[in-house]
PDB file of C-alpha atoms and ligand atoms in Angstrom:
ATOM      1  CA  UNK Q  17       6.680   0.796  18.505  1.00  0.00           C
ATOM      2  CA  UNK Q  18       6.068  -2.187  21.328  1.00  0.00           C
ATOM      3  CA  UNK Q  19       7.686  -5.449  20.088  1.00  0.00           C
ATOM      4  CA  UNK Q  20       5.518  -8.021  20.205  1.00  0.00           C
ATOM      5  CA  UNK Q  21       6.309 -11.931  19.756  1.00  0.00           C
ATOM      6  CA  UNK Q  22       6.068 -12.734  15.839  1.00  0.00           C
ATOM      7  CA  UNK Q  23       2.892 -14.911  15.162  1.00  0.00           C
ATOM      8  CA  UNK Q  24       3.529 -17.082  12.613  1.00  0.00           C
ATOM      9  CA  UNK Q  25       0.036 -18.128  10.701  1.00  0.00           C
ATOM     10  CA  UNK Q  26      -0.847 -21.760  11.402  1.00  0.00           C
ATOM     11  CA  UNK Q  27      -2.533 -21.896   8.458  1.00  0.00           C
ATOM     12  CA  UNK Q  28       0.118 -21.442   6.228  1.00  0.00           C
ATOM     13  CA  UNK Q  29       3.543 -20.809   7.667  1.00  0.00           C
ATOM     14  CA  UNK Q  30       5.908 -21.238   4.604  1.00  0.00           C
ATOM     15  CA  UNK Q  31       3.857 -17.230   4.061  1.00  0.00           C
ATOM     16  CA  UNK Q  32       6.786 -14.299   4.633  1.00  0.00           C
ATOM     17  CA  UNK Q  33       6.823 -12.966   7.361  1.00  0.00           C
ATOM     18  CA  UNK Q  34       8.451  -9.880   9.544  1.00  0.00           C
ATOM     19  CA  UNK Q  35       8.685  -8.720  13.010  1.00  0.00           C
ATOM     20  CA  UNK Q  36       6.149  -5.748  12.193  1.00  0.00           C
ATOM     21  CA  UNK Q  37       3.617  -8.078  10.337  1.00  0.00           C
ATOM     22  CA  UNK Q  38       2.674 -11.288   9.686  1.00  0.00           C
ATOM     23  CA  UNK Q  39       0.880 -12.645   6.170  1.00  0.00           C
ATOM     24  CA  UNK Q  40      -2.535 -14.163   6.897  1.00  0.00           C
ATOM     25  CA  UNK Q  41      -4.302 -16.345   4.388  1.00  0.00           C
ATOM     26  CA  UNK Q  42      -7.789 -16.156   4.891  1.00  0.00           C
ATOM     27  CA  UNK Q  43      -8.790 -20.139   4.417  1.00  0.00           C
ATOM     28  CA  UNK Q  44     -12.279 -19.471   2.673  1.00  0.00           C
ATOM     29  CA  UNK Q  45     -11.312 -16.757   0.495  1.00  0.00           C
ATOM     30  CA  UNK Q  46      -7.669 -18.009  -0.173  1.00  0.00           C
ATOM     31  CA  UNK Q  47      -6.952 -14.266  -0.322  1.00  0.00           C
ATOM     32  CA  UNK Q  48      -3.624 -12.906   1.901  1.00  0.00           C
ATOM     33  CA  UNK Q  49      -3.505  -9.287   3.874  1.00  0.00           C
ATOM     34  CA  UNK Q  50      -1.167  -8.459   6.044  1.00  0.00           C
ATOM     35  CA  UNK Q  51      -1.832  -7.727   9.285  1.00  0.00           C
ATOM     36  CA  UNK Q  52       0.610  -5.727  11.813  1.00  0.00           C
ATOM     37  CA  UNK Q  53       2.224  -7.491  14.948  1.00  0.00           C
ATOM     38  CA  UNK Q  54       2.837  -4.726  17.253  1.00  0.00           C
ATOM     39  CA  UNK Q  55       1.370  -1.146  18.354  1.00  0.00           C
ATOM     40  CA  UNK Q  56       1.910   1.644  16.082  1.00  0.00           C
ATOM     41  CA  UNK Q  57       1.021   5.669  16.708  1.00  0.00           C
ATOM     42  CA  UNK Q  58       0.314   7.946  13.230  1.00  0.00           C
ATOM     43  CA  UNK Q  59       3.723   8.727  12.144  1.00  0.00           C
ATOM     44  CA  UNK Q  60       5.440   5.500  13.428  1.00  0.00           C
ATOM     45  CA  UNK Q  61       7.550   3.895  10.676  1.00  0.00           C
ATOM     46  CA  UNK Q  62       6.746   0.182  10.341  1.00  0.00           C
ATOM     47  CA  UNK Q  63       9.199  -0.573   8.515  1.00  0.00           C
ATOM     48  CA  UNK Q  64      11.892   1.033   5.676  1.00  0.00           C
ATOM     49  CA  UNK Q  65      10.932  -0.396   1.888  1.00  0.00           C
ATOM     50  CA  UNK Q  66      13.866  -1.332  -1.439  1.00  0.00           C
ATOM     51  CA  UNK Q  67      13.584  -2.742  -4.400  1.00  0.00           C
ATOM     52  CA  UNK Q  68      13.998  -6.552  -5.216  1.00  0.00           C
ATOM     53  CA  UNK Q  69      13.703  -5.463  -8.812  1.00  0.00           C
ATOM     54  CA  UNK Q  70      13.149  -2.077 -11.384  1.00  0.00           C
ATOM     55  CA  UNK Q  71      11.120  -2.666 -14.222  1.00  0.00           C
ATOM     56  CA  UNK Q  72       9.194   0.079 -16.927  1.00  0.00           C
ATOM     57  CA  UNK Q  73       5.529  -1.204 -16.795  1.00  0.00           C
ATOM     58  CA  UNK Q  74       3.647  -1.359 -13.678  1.00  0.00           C
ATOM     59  CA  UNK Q  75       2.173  -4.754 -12.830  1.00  0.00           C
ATOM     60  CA  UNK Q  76      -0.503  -5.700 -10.077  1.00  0.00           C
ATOM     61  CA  UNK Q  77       2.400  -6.418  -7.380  1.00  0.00           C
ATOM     62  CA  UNK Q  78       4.712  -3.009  -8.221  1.00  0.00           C
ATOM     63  CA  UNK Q  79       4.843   0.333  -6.321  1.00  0.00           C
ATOM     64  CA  UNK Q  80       5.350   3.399  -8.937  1.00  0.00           C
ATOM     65  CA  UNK Q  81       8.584   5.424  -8.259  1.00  0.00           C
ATOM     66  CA  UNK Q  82       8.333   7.534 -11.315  1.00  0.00           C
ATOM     67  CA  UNK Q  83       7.021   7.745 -14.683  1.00  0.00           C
ATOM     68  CA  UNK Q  84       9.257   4.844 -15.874  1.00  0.00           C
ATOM     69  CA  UNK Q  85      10.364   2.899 -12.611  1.00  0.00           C
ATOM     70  CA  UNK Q  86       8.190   0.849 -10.762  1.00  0.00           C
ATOM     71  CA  UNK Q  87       9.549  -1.467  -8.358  1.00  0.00           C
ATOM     72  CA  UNK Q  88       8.460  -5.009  -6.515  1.00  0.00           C
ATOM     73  CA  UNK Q  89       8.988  -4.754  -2.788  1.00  0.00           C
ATOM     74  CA  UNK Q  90      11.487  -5.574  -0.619  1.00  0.00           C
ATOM     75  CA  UNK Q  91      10.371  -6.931   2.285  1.00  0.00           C
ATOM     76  CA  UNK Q  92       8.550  -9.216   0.171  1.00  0.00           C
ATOM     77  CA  UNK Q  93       5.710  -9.399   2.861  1.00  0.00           C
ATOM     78  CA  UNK Q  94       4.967  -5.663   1.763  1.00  0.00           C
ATOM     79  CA  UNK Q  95       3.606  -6.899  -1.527  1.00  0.00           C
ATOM     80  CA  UNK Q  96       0.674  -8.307   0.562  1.00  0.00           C
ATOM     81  CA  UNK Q  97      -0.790  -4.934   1.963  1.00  0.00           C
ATOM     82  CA  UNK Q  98      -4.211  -4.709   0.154  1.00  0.00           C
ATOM     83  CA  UNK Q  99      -5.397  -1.422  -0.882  1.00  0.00           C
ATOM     84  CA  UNK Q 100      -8.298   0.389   1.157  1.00  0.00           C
ATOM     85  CA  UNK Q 101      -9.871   3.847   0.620  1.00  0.00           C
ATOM     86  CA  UNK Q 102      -9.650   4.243   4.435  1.00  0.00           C
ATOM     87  CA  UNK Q 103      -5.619   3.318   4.387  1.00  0.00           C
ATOM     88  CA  UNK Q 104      -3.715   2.838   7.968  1.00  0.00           C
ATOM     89  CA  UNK Q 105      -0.291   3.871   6.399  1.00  0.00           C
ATOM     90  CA  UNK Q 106       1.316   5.642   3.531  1.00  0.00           C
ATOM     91  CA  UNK Q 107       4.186   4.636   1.015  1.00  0.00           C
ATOM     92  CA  UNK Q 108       7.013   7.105   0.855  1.00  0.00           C
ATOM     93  CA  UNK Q 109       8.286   6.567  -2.002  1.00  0.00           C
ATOM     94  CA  UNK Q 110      10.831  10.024  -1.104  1.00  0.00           C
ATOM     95  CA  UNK Q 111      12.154   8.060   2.066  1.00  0.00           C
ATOM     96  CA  UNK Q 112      11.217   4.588   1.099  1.00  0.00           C
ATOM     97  CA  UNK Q 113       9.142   4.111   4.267  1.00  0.00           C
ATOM     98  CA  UNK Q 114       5.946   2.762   5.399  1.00  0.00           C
ATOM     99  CA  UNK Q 115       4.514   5.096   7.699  1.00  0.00           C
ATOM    100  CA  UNK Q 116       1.317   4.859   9.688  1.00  0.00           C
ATOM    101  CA  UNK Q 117      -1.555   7.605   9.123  1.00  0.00           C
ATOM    102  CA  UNK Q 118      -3.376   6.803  12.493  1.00  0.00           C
ATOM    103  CA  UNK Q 119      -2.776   4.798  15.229  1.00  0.00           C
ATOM    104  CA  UNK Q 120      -1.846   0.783  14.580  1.00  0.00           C
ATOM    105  CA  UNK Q 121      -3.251  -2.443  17.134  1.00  0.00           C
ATOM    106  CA  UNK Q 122      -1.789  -5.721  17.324  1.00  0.00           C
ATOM    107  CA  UNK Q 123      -3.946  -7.913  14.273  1.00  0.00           C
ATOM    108  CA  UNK Q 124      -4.995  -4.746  12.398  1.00  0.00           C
ATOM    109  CA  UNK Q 125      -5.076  -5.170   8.734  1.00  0.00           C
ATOM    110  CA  UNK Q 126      -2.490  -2.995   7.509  1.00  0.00           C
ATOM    111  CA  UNK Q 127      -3.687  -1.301   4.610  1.00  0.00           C
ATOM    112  CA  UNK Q 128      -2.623   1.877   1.793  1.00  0.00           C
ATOM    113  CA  UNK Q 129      -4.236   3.853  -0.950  1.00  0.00           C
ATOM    114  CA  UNK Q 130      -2.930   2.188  -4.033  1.00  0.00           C
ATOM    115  CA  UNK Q 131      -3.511   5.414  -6.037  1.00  0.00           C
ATOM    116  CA  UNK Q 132      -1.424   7.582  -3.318  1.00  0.00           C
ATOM    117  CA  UNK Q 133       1.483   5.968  -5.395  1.00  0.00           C
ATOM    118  CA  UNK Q 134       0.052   4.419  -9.021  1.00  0.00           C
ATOM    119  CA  UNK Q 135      -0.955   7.096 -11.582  1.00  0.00           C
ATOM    120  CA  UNK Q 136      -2.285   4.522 -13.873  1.00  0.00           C
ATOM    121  CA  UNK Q 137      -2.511   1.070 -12.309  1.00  0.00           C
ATOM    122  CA  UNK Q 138      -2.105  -1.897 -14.736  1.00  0.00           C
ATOM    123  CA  UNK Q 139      -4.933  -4.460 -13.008  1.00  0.00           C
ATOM    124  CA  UNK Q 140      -7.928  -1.652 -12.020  1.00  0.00           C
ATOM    125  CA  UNK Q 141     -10.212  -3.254 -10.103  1.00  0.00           C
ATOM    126  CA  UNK Q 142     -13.996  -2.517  -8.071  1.00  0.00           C
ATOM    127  CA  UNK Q 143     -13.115  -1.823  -4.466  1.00  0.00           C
ATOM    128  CA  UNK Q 144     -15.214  -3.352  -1.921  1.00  0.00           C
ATOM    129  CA  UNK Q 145     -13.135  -2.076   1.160  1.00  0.00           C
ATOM    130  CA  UNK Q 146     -15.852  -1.236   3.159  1.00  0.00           C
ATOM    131  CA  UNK Q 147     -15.125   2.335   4.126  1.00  0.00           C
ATOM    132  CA  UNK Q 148     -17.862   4.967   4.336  1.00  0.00           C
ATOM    133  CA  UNK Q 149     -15.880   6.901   1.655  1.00  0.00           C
ATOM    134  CA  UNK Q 150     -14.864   3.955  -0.425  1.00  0.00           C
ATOM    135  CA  UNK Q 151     -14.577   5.345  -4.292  1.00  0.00           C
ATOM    136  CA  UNK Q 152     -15.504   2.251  -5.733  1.00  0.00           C
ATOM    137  CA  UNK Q 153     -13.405   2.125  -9.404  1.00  0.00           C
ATOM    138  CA  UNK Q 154     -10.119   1.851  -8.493  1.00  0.00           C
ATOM    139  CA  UNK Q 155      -7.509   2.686 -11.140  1.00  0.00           C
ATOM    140  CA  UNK Q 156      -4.553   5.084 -10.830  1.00  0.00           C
ATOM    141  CA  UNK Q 157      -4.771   8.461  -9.348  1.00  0.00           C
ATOM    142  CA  UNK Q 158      -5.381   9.528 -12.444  1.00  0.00           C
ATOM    143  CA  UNK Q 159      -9.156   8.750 -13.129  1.00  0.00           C
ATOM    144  CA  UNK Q 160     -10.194  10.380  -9.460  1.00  0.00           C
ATOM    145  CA  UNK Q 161     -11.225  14.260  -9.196  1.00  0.00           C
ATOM    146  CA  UNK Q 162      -8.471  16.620  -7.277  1.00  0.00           C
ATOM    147  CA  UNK Q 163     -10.737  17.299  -4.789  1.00  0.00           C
ATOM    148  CA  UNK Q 164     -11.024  13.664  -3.396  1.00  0.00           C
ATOM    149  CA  UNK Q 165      -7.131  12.839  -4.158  1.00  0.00           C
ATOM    150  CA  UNK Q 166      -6.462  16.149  -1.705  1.00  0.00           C
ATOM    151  CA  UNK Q 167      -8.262  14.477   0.764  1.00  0.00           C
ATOM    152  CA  UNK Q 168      -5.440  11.361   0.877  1.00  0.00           C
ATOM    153  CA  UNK Q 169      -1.141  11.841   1.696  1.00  0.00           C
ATOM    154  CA  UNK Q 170       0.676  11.300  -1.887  1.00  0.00           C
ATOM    155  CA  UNK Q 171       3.665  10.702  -3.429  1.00  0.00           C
ATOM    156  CA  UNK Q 172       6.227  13.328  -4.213  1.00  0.00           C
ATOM    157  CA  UNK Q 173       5.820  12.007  -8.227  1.00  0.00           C
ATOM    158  CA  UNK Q 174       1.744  12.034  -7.631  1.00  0.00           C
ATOM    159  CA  UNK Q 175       1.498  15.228  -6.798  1.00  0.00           C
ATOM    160  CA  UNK Q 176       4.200  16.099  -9.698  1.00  0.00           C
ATOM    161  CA  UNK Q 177       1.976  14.317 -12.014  1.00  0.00           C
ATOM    162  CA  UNK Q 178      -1.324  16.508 -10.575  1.00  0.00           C
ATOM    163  CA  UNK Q 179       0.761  19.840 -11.018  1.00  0.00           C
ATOM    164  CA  UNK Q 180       1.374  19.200 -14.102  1.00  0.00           C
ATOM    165  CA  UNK Q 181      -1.756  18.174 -14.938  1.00  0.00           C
ATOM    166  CA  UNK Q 182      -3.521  21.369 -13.730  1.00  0.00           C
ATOM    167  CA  UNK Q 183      -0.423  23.308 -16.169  1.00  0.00           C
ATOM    168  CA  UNK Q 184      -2.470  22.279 -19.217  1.00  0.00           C
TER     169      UNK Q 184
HETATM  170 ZN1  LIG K1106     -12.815   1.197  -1.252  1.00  0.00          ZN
END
């Protein structure tokens, strides 16, 4: 990783903000992305990920641990990433770790598979990321066929979830 200066957002600097990314609120839209500050290679870490606080239902803002632990982010500037069917990193939820799955400029929008980590996300939504492969419906991992899901990095309890899935 090359340490850059931190940018802070004119638009809106009372936004969180880290030395790996900055929040940008997009005036027109009012919606916020985050968007990283410095060079990353595929398997850089941008950053290590906690917990600010456990609870049992998923909401739109948690990251799924387990069956009955999902968690909101700590840095809070993580619960900006925006979800993208092309994703430029990957939650660990094993090593609590954003990682990048390709290489990372300055300004990119940084960006993760919300199903890689939510089985069954509490606020589904219609995608409109853009990518050639975009899936459209997005609502936990799942309501998507194995064969595309194989195609993406997962969680240790996704792919727990998909075993036992393919037990019954
Ligand atoms: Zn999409």
């Amino acid at each position: 990783m090359i340490p850059l200066p931190l940018i802070i957002p004119e638009n809106n600097p009372s936004l969180p903000q880290e030395t790996f990314a900055r929040v940008v609120r997009d005036p027109a839209t009012g919606q916020r992305s985050l968007h990283a500050n410095a060079f990353f290679d595929a398997g850089d870490i941008l950053c290590s990920f906690a917990a600010s606080a456990l609870q049992e239902q998923p909401d739109y803002l948690t990251l799924q641990l387990n069956e009955h632990t999902h968690i909101s982010l700590k840095p809070d500037v993580l619960q900006f990433t925006n979800h993208s069917c092309d994703p430029n990193v990957f939650f660990d939820t094993t090593a609590m770790q954003v990682i990048a799955l390709r290489s990372i400029q300055p300004g990119d929008e940084i960006s993760f598979f919300y199903p890689s980590t939510e089985w069954k996300m509490a606020q589904p939504f219609h995608c409109t990321c853009g990518a050639i492969r975009c899936l459209g419906w997005i609502s936990g991992a799942a309501d998507i066929p194995l064969a595309v899901l194989q195609q993406y990095q997962l969680t240790a309890f996704i792919r727990s979830q998909l075993s036992k899935q393919s037990l019954l």
